[in-house]
Structures are given as structure tokens and as C-alpha cells.
Amino acid sequence: MEQEALAKLNLTLDVLGRRPDGYHDMKMVMQSISLTDRLTVLLNGGHGLRVVTSSHFLPQGEKNLAGKAALAFYAALEREMPGVDVTLVKRIPICAGMAGGSSDAAAVLRALNELEGTPFTPAQLARVGETVGSDVPFCVLGGTALAEGRGEILTPLPALPPCWLAVCKPEFPISTPELFNRLDGMRVRRRPDTEGVLAALEAGDLAGVARRMYNVFEDVLPPRQSARVEAIRSELIQLGAMGACMTGTGPTVFGLFETKAGAEEAVEKLKQDHRETFLARPV
Ligand code: C5P
């Protein structure tokens, strides 16, 4: 079974506070996009789990989120796991704030659900994904959604009006737990206007969404990284983006464009300095 795993972007990201379980309560508008990994999931008739990826940086086997998803699926089904082969061709940048690993996990859940005769509804499958990672439930369902709680409480939203995205990942890694720790030691000075974005989505007002996009982690990055993210953000705006924002815990920055030509031009320009720059659409 072939599956596409879609990357996600945060149109907004707000952190409401730290919880007793160590996680944080979030409020974020999530959007799945046409940048994808490609997975093949096979029930091989034997035993054991095999996960092979095209990236040397990612763990193989059950340490990979895709492998964890297969284990979680059969645990939820209360059945012993049969032989499962997962082959993963990565295109979504790693450690980028685009939920690449979570999306691979979600794609494995969807594939196994189909291969096993659909024992779970999409909502139940999203619940299974919760045990694998906070962003997995959104990646199971996709589209445009408000994510709250750890990220697992999802409310579907009206689709983002048609537009094009220039998605640029600068070449430095970010540790998600480290950034959450930094945030705990700071006062958040600026927050996104989430309600304004929800109203703009309801009204189909693309410009209204674009000008309100904001991510609290932009202010949490160490100064040198923050300057690099800000430079890409300003470049996107200068290149004609209606709005630009960092996604997740970064460091990827994206710009929202009304026309394909506008986004393509920005991608060509940014690619000169940042190899991992992509043209995408909301899905
Ligand atoms: O759930 P996931 O394994 O993707 O989360 C990775 C890390 O991100 C957690 O260990 C935690 O440090 C942080 N996190 C958080 N609050 C969330 C989601 C993630 O603190 N809502």
C-alpha cells in the first residue's frame, strides 16, 4: 500500500502554559501542504517490523516514528503484530517544524487501517496516533484545523483559500524540547491573533489570514538563529508574500502568495542560499 505523508505548517502557534505532565497546552492553526514523503507499507506474511528510510539521519526499525506507529496500531487492535515492511522516501526536511516524522507515522496508521479492513474510524485512528506524538492526530486527519491541548484536540476549520507557499528551511537544527524549555523561562511578549485568523478563515479572507500569521517561538530562538529566521521572513515579504511566519519550533519559514508565479520566484531566489526551499500548496 502506497501512502503520501503530507507536511504541515502552522498558520499560528501559541503556547498557553506548561502542564503538570511536562507537556504544554497549545492553541494553533495547522495546515497540511503538498510537500510529501512517500511510504510503502507491506504485510509480508512473516513476522517482525522492518522500517527502511532514505535518510541516514533517521533511525530505522521501531525507533523510527513510522515503526512506533505500526506497534501502536496493533496494540490498539489488541493483536500480535504480523510481518510489516515500511519503506520511507523522505522529502520533508528533518527537524524542521513541519511534522515530517509525525506525518510518516500517520501515513503508516492510515495504510495499516486500510490493509486490515478499516477497523478504526479516522477519529479513532487519530486517538491511536496520540500515543506516538502530539502532532500525529492532526497528520492523520489533515486539512485545516485548530489544534489545542497537547495538539491532539482538533477542530476542523474552513479550508485556507487557494494560494501558493514558498517554504524555506535554513540549515541549522532546532531541538523542540530545548525550545519549550527556553520558553518556560521567558515572558511571552507577543501572541498570535488566533480568533482573528479563525474569523478570516470563516470569511474566506486570505489577506486577513496572512497578515495575522504568527508563532510565539519566533521570539524564543537564540539571537543568532532568530536573526537568520527574521532575515528569511523579511526577504519573503520583500519578494511579495502576503504574510510570512515560522512553523512549529522552526527553523522553517514560509511565505504565503496569491499567485503561483509569485511563490515560484521567491523559491528560486531563496534556493540560492537555502538548498531546502520548496514550492507547495495547501491541501
Ligand atoms: O509529543 P512529541 O513527542 O512530539 O513531543 C516532543 C517534545 O516536545 C516533548 O517531549 C515536549 O518536550 C515537547 N512538547 C510539549 N508540549 C506539547 C508538545 C510537545 O512540551 N504540546
Coordinates of C-alpha atoms and ligand atoms in Angstrom, one line a residue:
M1 CA 0.0 0.0 0.0
E2 CA 1.4 3.4 -1.1
Q3 CA 0.7 6.4 1.0
E4 CA 1.7 10.1 0.8
A5 CA 2.7 11.7 4.1
L6 CA 1.9 15.5 3.9
A7 CA 3.9 18.1 5.8
K8 CA 2.2 20.7 7.9
L9 CA 2.6 24.3 8.5
N10 CA 1.5 26.4 11.5
L11 CA -0.5 29.5 10.4
T12 CA -0.5 30.4 14.1
L13 CA 1.2 28.9 17.1
D14 CA 0.5 29.9 20.7
V15 CA 1.7 28.2 23.9
L16 CA -0.8 28.8 26.7
G17 CA 1.2 27.2 29.5
R18 CA 3.2 24.3 30.9
R19 CA 1.2 21.4 32.2
P20 CA 1.9 19.1 35.2
D21 CA 2.7 16.2 32.8
G22 CA 5.6 18.3 31.3
Y23 CA 3.8 19.0 28.0
H24 CA 2.4 22.4 27.1
D25 CA -1.1 23.5 26.3
M26 CA -1.1 24.8 22.8
K27 CA -3.5 26.8 20.5
M28 CA -2.5 26.6 16.9
V29 CA -4.0 26.7 13.4
M30 CA -2.5 23.9 11.4
Q31 CA -2.5 23.4 7.6
S32 CA -1.4 20.4 5.6
I33 CA 0.6 21.1 2.4
S34 CA 1.6 19.4 -0.8
L35 CA 5.2 18.7 0.3
T36 CA 5.3 14.9 0.9
D37 CA 7.2 11.9 2.0
R38 CA 6.3 8.6 0.1
L39 CA 5.7 5.4 2.1
T40 CA 5.2 1.9 1.1
V41 CA 3.6 -0.4 3.7
L42 CA 3.5 -4.1 3.1
L43 CA 2.2 -7.0 5.2
N44 CA 4.8 -9.6 4.2
G45 CA 3.1 -12.7 5.7
G46 CA 6.0 -13.3 8.1
H47 CA 6.9 -11.8 11.4
G48 CA 8.6 -8.6 12.8
L49 CA 8.9 -5.0 11.8
R50 CA 11.2 -3.6 9.2
V51 CA 11.5 0.2 8.6
V52 CA 13.9 1.4 6.0
T53 CA 14.4 5.1 5.2
S54 CA 16.2 7.0 2.5
S55 CA 17.8 9.3 5.2
H56 CA 21.0 8.4 7.2
F57 CA 19.9 10.8 9.9
L58 CA 16.8 8.9 10.9
P59 CA 16.6 5.7 13.0
Q60 CA 15.5 2.5 11.2
G61 CA 13.1 0.0 12.7
E62 CA 10.9 0.5 15.7
K63 CA 12.8 3.6 16.9
N64 CA 11.5 5.4 13.8
L65 CA 8.1 7.1 14.4
A66 CA 6.8 5.1 11.5
G67 CA 7.8 1.9 13.3
K68 CA 6.3 3.2 16.6
A69 CA 3.0 3.8 14.7
A70 CA 2.9 0.2 13.5
L71 CA 3.4 -1.0 17.1
A72 CA 0.7 1.4 18.4
F73 CA -1.7 0.3 15.7
Y74 CA -1.5 -3.5 16.6
A75 CA -1.5 -2.6 20.3
A76 CA -4.8 -0.7 19.8
L77 CA -6.1 -3.6 17.8
E78 CA -5.1 -6.0 20.6
R79 CA -3.4 -8.2 18.1
E80 CA 0.1 -9.6 17.7
M81 CA 1.9 -7.7 15.0
P82 CA 2.3 -9.6 11.7
G83 CA 5.3 -9.0 9.5
V84 CA 5.3 -5.3 8.5
D85 CA 7.7 -3.7 6.0
V86 CA 7.8 0.1 5.8
T87 CA 9.9 1.8 3.1
L88 CA 10.1 5.6 3.5
V89 CA 11.4 8.1 0.9
K90 CA 11.9 11.4 2.7
R91 CA 11.4 14.7 1.1
I92 CA 10.1 16.7 4.0
P93 CA 13.1 18.3 5.7
I94 CA 14.0 16.7 9.1
C95 CA 13.9 18.7 12.4
A96 CA 12.2 21.5 10.5
G97 CA 8.9 22.2 12.3
M98 CA 6.9 20.6 9.6
A99 CA 5.8 17.4 11.4
G100 CA 7.6 15.1 8.9
G101 CA 8.1 12.3 11.4
S102 CA 4.5 12.6 12.7
S103 CA 3.2 12.6 9.2
D104 CA 5.1 9.4 8.4
A105 CA 3.6 7.8 11.5
A106 CA 0.1 9.0 10.4
A107 CA 0.6 7.5 6.9
V108 CA 1.6 4.1 8.4
L109 CA -1.6 4.2 10.6
R110 CA -3.8 5.0 7.5
A111 CA -2.1 2.3 5.4
L112 CA -2.4 -0.4 8.1
N113 CA -6.0 0.6 8.8
E114 CA -6.8 0.0 5.1
L115 CA -4.8 -3.2 4.8
E116 CA -6.6 -4.6 7.9
G117 CA -10.1 -3.8 6.6
T118 CA -10.7 -0.5 8.3
P119 CA -11.2 -1.5 11.9
F120 CA -10.8 2.2 13.1
T121 CA -12.7 5.3 12.0
P122 CA -10.5 8.3 11.2
A123 CA -11.2 9.8 14.7
Q124 CA -10.3 6.5 16.4
L125 CA -7.1 6.3 14.3
A126 CA -6.2 9.9 15.4
R127 CA -6.6 8.7 19.0
V128 CA -4.1 5.8 18.3
G129 CA -1.7 8.4 16.9
E130 CA -1.8 10.4 20.1
T131 CA 0.4 7.8 21.8
V132 CA 3.0 8.2 19.1
G133 CA 3.4 12.0 19.1
S134 CA 1.4 15.2 19.7
D135 CA 1.2 16.2 16.0
V136 CA 0.2 12.7 14.8
P137 CA -3.6 13.1 15.3
F138 CA -3.6 16.2 13.1
C139 CA -1.5 14.4 10.5
V140 CA -4.0 11.5 10.4
L141 CA -6.9 13.9 9.6
G142 CA -5.1 16.7 7.7
G143 CA -6.7 19.7 6.1
T144 CA -7.0 23.0 8.1
A145 CA -7.7 22.6 11.8
L146 CA -7.4 24.3 15.2
A147 CA -5.2 22.2 17.5
E148 CA -5.5 22.5 21.2
G149 CA -4.4 20.6 24.3
R150 CA -1.1 18.9 23.6
G151 CA -2.1 19.3 19.9
E152 CA -4.5 16.3 19.9
I153 CA -7.8 18.2 20.4
L154 CA -8.7 19.1 16.9
T155 CA -11.5 21.2 15.4
P156 CA -11.8 21.2 11.6
L157 CA -11.8 24.7 10.1
P158 CA -12.8 26.1 6.7
A159 CA -10.1 25.4 4.1
L160 CA -7.5 28.1 3.6
P161 CA -8.5 29.9 0.4
P162 CA -6.4 28.8 -2.7
C163 CA -2.9 30.2 -2.5
W164 CA 0.8 29.2 -3.0
L165 CA 3.5 28.7 -0.5
A166 CA 7.3 29.3 -0.6
V167 CA 8.7 27.1 2.2
C168 CA 12.3 27.6 3.2
K169 CA 14.4 25.6 5.8
P170 CA 17.6 27.3 6.9
E171 CA 20.5 24.9 7.6
F172 CA 20.5 24.8 11.3
P173 CA 18.8 22.3 13.5
I174 CA 16.4 23.1 16.4
S175 CA 15.7 20.9 19.4
T176 CA 11.9 21.0 20.2
P177 CA 12.3 20.1 23.9
E178 CA 15.0 22.7 24.3
L179 CA 12.9 25.5 22.7
F180 CA 10.0 24.6 25.0
N181 CA 12.4 24.9 28.0
R182 CA 13.6 28.3 26.8
L183 CA 10.0 29.4 26.5
D184 CA 9.3 28.3 30.1
G185 CA 12.0 30.7 31.3
M186 CA 10.6 33.7 29.4
R187 CA 7.7 36.0 29.3
V188 CA 5.8 35.8 26.0
R189 CA 5.5 39.3 24.8
R190 CA 3.5 38.8 21.6
R191 CA 0.8 36.3 20.8
P192 CA -0.9 35.5 17.5
D193 CA -4.5 36.7 17.0
T194 CA -5.9 33.2 16.7
E195 CA -9.5 34.4 16.9
G196 CA -8.8 36.9 14.0
V197 CA -7.4 34.0 11.9
L198 CA -10.4 31.9 12.6
A199 CA -12.7 34.7 11.6
A200 CA -10.7 35.3 8.4
L201 CA -10.8 31.6 7.5
E202 CA -14.6 31.7 8.1
A203 CA -14.9 34.7 5.8
G204 CA -12.5 33.2 3.1
D205 CA -10.3 36.2 3.6
L206 CA -6.8 35.1 2.6
A207 CA -5.2 38.5 3.2
G208 CA -6.8 38.6 6.7
V209 CA -5.2 35.2 7.5
A210 CA -1.8 36.1 6.0
R211 CA -1.3 39.4 7.9
R212 CA -2.2 37.7 11.3
M213 CA 0.1 34.7 11.0
Y214 CA 2.4 34.5 14.0
N215 CA 4.3 31.9 16.0
V216 CA 5.4 32.6 19.6
F217 CA 8.6 30.5 19.1
E218 CA 10.0 33.2 16.8
D219 CA 10.7 35.2 19.9
V220 CA 12.2 32.2 21.8
L221 CA 15.0 31.3 19.4
P222 CA 18.6 32.2 20.5
P223 CA 19.6 35.6 19.0
R224 CA 21.7 34.3 16.1
Q225 CA 19.1 31.8 14.9
S226 CA 16.3 34.4 15.4
A227 CA 18.2 36.8 13.2
R228 CA 18.5 34.2 10.4
V229 CA 14.8 33.4 10.6
E230 CA 13.9 37.1 10.6
A231 CA 16.1 37.6 7.5
I232 CA 14.2 34.9 5.6
R233 CA 10.9 36.3 6.8
S234 CA 11.8 39.9 5.6
E235 CA 13.1 38.5 2.3
L236 CA 9.8 36.7 1.7
I237 CA 7.8 39.8 2.4
Q238 CA 10.1 41.9 0.1
L239 CA 9.5 39.2 -2.6
G240 CA 5.8 39.9 -2.4
A241 CA 4.5 37.4 0.3
M242 CA 1.1 38.5 1.8
G243 CA 2.5 37.2 5.1
A244 CA 5.3 35.1 6.4
C245 CA 5.8 33.0 9.5
M246 CA 8.0 30.3 11.2
T247 CA 6.3 26.9 11.5
G248 CA 6.3 24.7 14.7
T249 CA 9.5 25.0 16.7
G250 CA 11.2 26.1 13.4
P251 CA 13.5 26.8 11.8
T252 CA 11.4 26.6 8.6
V253 CA 9.9 29.8 7.5
F254 CA 7.1 30.1 4.8
G255 CA 5.6 32.9 2.8
L256 CA 2.0 32.9 1.5
F257 CA 1.4 34.1 -2.0
E258 CA -1.7 34.8 -4.1
T259 CA -0.1 33.6 -7.3
K260 CA 2.0 30.6 -8.3
A261 CA 4.4 32.8 -10.3
G262 CA 5.0 34.9 -7.1
A263 CA 5.8 31.9 -5.0
E264 CA 7.9 30.3 -7.7
E265 CA 10.0 33.5 -8.0
A266 CA 10.5 33.5 -4.2
V267 CA 11.5 29.8 -4.2
E268 CA 14.1 30.4 -7.0
K269 CA 15.6 33.4 -5.1
L270 CA 15.7 31.7 -1.7
K271 CA 17.1 28.5 -3.1
Q272 CA 20.3 30.3 -4.0
D273 CA 21.1 30.5 -0.2
H274 CA 19.0 27.7 1.2
R275 CA 19.0 24.3 -0.6
E276 CA 15.9 23.1 1.2
T277 CA 13.4 25.5 -0.3
F278 CA 10.1 24.2 -1.8
L279 CA 7.0 25.4 -3.7
A280 CA 3.8 24.0 -2.1
R281 CA 0.1 24.4 -1.9
P282 CA -2.3 23.9 1.0
V283 CA -4.1 20.6 0.8
Ligands
C5P1 O1 4.7 14.7 21.5 P1 6.0 14.8 21.0 O2 6.9 13.5 21.3 O3 6.0 15.1 19.5 O4 6.7 16.0 21.7 C1 8.1 16.2 21.7 C2 8.5 17.1 22.8 O5 8.0 18.4 22.6 C3 8.0 16.7 24.2 O6 8.9 15.8 24.8 C4 7.9 18.0 24.9 O7 9.2 18.4 25.4 C5 7.6 19.0 23.8 N1 6.1 19.3 23.7 C6 5.5 20.0 24.7 N2 4.2 20.3 24.6 C7 3.4 19.9 23.5 C8 4.0 19.1 22.5 C9 5.4 18.8 22.6 O8 6.1 20.4 25.7 N3 2.1 20.2 23.5

